[in-house]
Short mmCIF file of C-alpha atoms and ligand atoms in Angstrom, two decimals:
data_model
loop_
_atom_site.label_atom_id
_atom_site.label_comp_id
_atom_site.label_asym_id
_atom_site.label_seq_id
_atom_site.Cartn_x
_atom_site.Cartn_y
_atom_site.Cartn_z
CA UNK I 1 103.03 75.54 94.59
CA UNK I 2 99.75 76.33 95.80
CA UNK I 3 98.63 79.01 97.66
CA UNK I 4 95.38 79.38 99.95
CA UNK I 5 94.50 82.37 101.30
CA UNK I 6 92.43 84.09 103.68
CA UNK I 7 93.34 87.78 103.07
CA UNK I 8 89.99 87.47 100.54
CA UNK I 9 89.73 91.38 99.83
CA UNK I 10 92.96 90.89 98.05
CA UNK I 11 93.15 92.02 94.08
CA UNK I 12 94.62 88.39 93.60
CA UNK I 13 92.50 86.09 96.33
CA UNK I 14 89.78 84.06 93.96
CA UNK I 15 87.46 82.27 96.77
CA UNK I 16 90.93 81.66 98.72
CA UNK I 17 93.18 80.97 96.48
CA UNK I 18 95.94 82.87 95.62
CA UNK I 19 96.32 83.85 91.12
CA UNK I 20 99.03 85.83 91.41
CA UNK I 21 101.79 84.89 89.35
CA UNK I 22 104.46 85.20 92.04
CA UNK I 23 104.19 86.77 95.46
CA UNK I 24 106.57 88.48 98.25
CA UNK I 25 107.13 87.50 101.35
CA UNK I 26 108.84 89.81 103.72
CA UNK I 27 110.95 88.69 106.73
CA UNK I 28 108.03 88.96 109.09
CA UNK I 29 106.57 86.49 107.12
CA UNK I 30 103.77 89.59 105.29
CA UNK I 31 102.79 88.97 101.96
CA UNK I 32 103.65 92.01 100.30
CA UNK I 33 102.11 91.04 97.08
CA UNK I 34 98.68 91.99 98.87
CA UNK I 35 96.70 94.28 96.94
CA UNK I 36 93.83 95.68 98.65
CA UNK I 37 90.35 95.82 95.84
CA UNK I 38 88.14 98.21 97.43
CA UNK I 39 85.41 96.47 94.85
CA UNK I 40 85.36 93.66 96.83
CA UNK I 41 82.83 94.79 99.29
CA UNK I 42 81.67 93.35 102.04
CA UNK I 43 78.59 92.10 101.21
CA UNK I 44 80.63 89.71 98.47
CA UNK I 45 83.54 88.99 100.96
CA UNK I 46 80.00 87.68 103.81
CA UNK I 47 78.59 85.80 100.01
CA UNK I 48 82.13 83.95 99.88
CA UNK I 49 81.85 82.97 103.43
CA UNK I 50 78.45 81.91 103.28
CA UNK I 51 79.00 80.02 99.75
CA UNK I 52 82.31 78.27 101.91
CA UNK I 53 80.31 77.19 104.80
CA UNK I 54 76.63 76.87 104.58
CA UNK I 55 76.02 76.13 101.11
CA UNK I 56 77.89 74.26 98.36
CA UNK I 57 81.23 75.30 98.78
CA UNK I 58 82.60 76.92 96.02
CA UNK I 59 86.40 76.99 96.57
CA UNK I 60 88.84 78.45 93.97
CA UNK I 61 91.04 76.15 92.04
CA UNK I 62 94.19 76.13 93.79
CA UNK I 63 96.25 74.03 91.54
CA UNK I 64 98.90 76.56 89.97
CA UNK I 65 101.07 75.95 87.02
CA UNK I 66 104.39 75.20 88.56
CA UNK I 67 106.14 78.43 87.54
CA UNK I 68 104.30 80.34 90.18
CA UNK I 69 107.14 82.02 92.38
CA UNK I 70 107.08 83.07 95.99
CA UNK I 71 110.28 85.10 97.12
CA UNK I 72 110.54 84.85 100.47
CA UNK I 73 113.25 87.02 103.42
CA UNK I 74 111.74 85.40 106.35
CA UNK I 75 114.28 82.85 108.17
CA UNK I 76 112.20 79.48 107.60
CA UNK I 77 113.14 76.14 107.04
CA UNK I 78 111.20 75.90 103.59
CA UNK I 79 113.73 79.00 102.07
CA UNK I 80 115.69 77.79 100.07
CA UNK I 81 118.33 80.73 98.68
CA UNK I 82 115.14 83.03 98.89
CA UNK I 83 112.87 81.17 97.13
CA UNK I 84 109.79 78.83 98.84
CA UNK I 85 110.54 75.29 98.79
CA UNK I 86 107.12 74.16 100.52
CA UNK I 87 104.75 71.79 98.59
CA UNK I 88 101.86 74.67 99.38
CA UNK I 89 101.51 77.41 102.07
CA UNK I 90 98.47 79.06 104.07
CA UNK I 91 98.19 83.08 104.12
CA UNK I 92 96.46 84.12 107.09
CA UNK I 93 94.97 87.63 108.20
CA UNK I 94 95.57 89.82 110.54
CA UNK I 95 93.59 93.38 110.43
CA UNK I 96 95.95 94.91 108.16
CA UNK I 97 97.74 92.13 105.81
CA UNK I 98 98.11 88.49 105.48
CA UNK I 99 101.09 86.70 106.12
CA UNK I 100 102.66 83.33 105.92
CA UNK I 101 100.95 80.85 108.49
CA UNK I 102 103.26 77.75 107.02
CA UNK I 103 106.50 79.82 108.73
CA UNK I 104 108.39 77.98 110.61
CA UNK I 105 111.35 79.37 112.33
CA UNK I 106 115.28 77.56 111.62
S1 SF4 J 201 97.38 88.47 100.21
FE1 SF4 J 201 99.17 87.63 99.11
S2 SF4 J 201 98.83 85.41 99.10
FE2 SF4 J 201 96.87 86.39 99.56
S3 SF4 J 201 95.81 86.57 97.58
FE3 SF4 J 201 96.92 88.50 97.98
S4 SF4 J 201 98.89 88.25 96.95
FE4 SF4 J 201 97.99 86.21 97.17
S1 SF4 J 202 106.71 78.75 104.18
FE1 SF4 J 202 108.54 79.81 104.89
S2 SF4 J 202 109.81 80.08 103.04
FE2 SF4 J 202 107.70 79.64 102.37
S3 SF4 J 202 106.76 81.68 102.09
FE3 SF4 J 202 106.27 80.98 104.17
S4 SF4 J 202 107.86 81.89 105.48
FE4 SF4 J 202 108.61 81.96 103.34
#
């Protein structure tokens, strides 16, 4: 399971990808795993952008061992019994958290 991630001022977001070991998703689809680091400023968060689009990008490595574990409430066709059953998913932003853009309603 991989996860990317846009919510990049997240505790567990390395250069979009997700390191948590397992993550929450609520039935709104919200991560709830997301932990805001108030060290990630944002001058580093603009450095990440600029390293991801104008220069060489330097994406995190989002191959994760296979034990990583995404509980999931929201009614989608990849839960299975609570658990994700997608290959990967995308975490997008809104202002306040990110939540599963790979939702898709059964
Ligand atoms: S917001 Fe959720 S998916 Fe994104 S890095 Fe944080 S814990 Fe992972
Ligand atoms: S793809 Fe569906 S089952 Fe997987 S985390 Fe997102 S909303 Fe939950």
């Amino acid at each position: 399971m991989d996860i990317r991630c846009n919510k990049t001022n997240c505790k567990h977001n390395n250069h979009y990808a997700c390191k948590a070991k397992e993550i929450h998703v609520a039935k709104n689809t919200d991560c709830q795993t997301y932990d805001r680091d108030f060290e990630k400023s944002s001058k580093n968060l603009q450095d990440v952008s600029k390293n991801m689009f104008e220069i060489a990008p330097e994406i995190g490595d989002f191959s994760h061992d296979d034990k990583l574990c995404v509980d999931c409430y929201a009614n989608c066709i990849f839960n299975k019994n609570g658990k994700c059953n997608a290959n990967g998913i995308t975490v997008l932003e809104n202002d306040k958290i990110g939540y599963c853009g790979t939702f898709m309603e059964e």
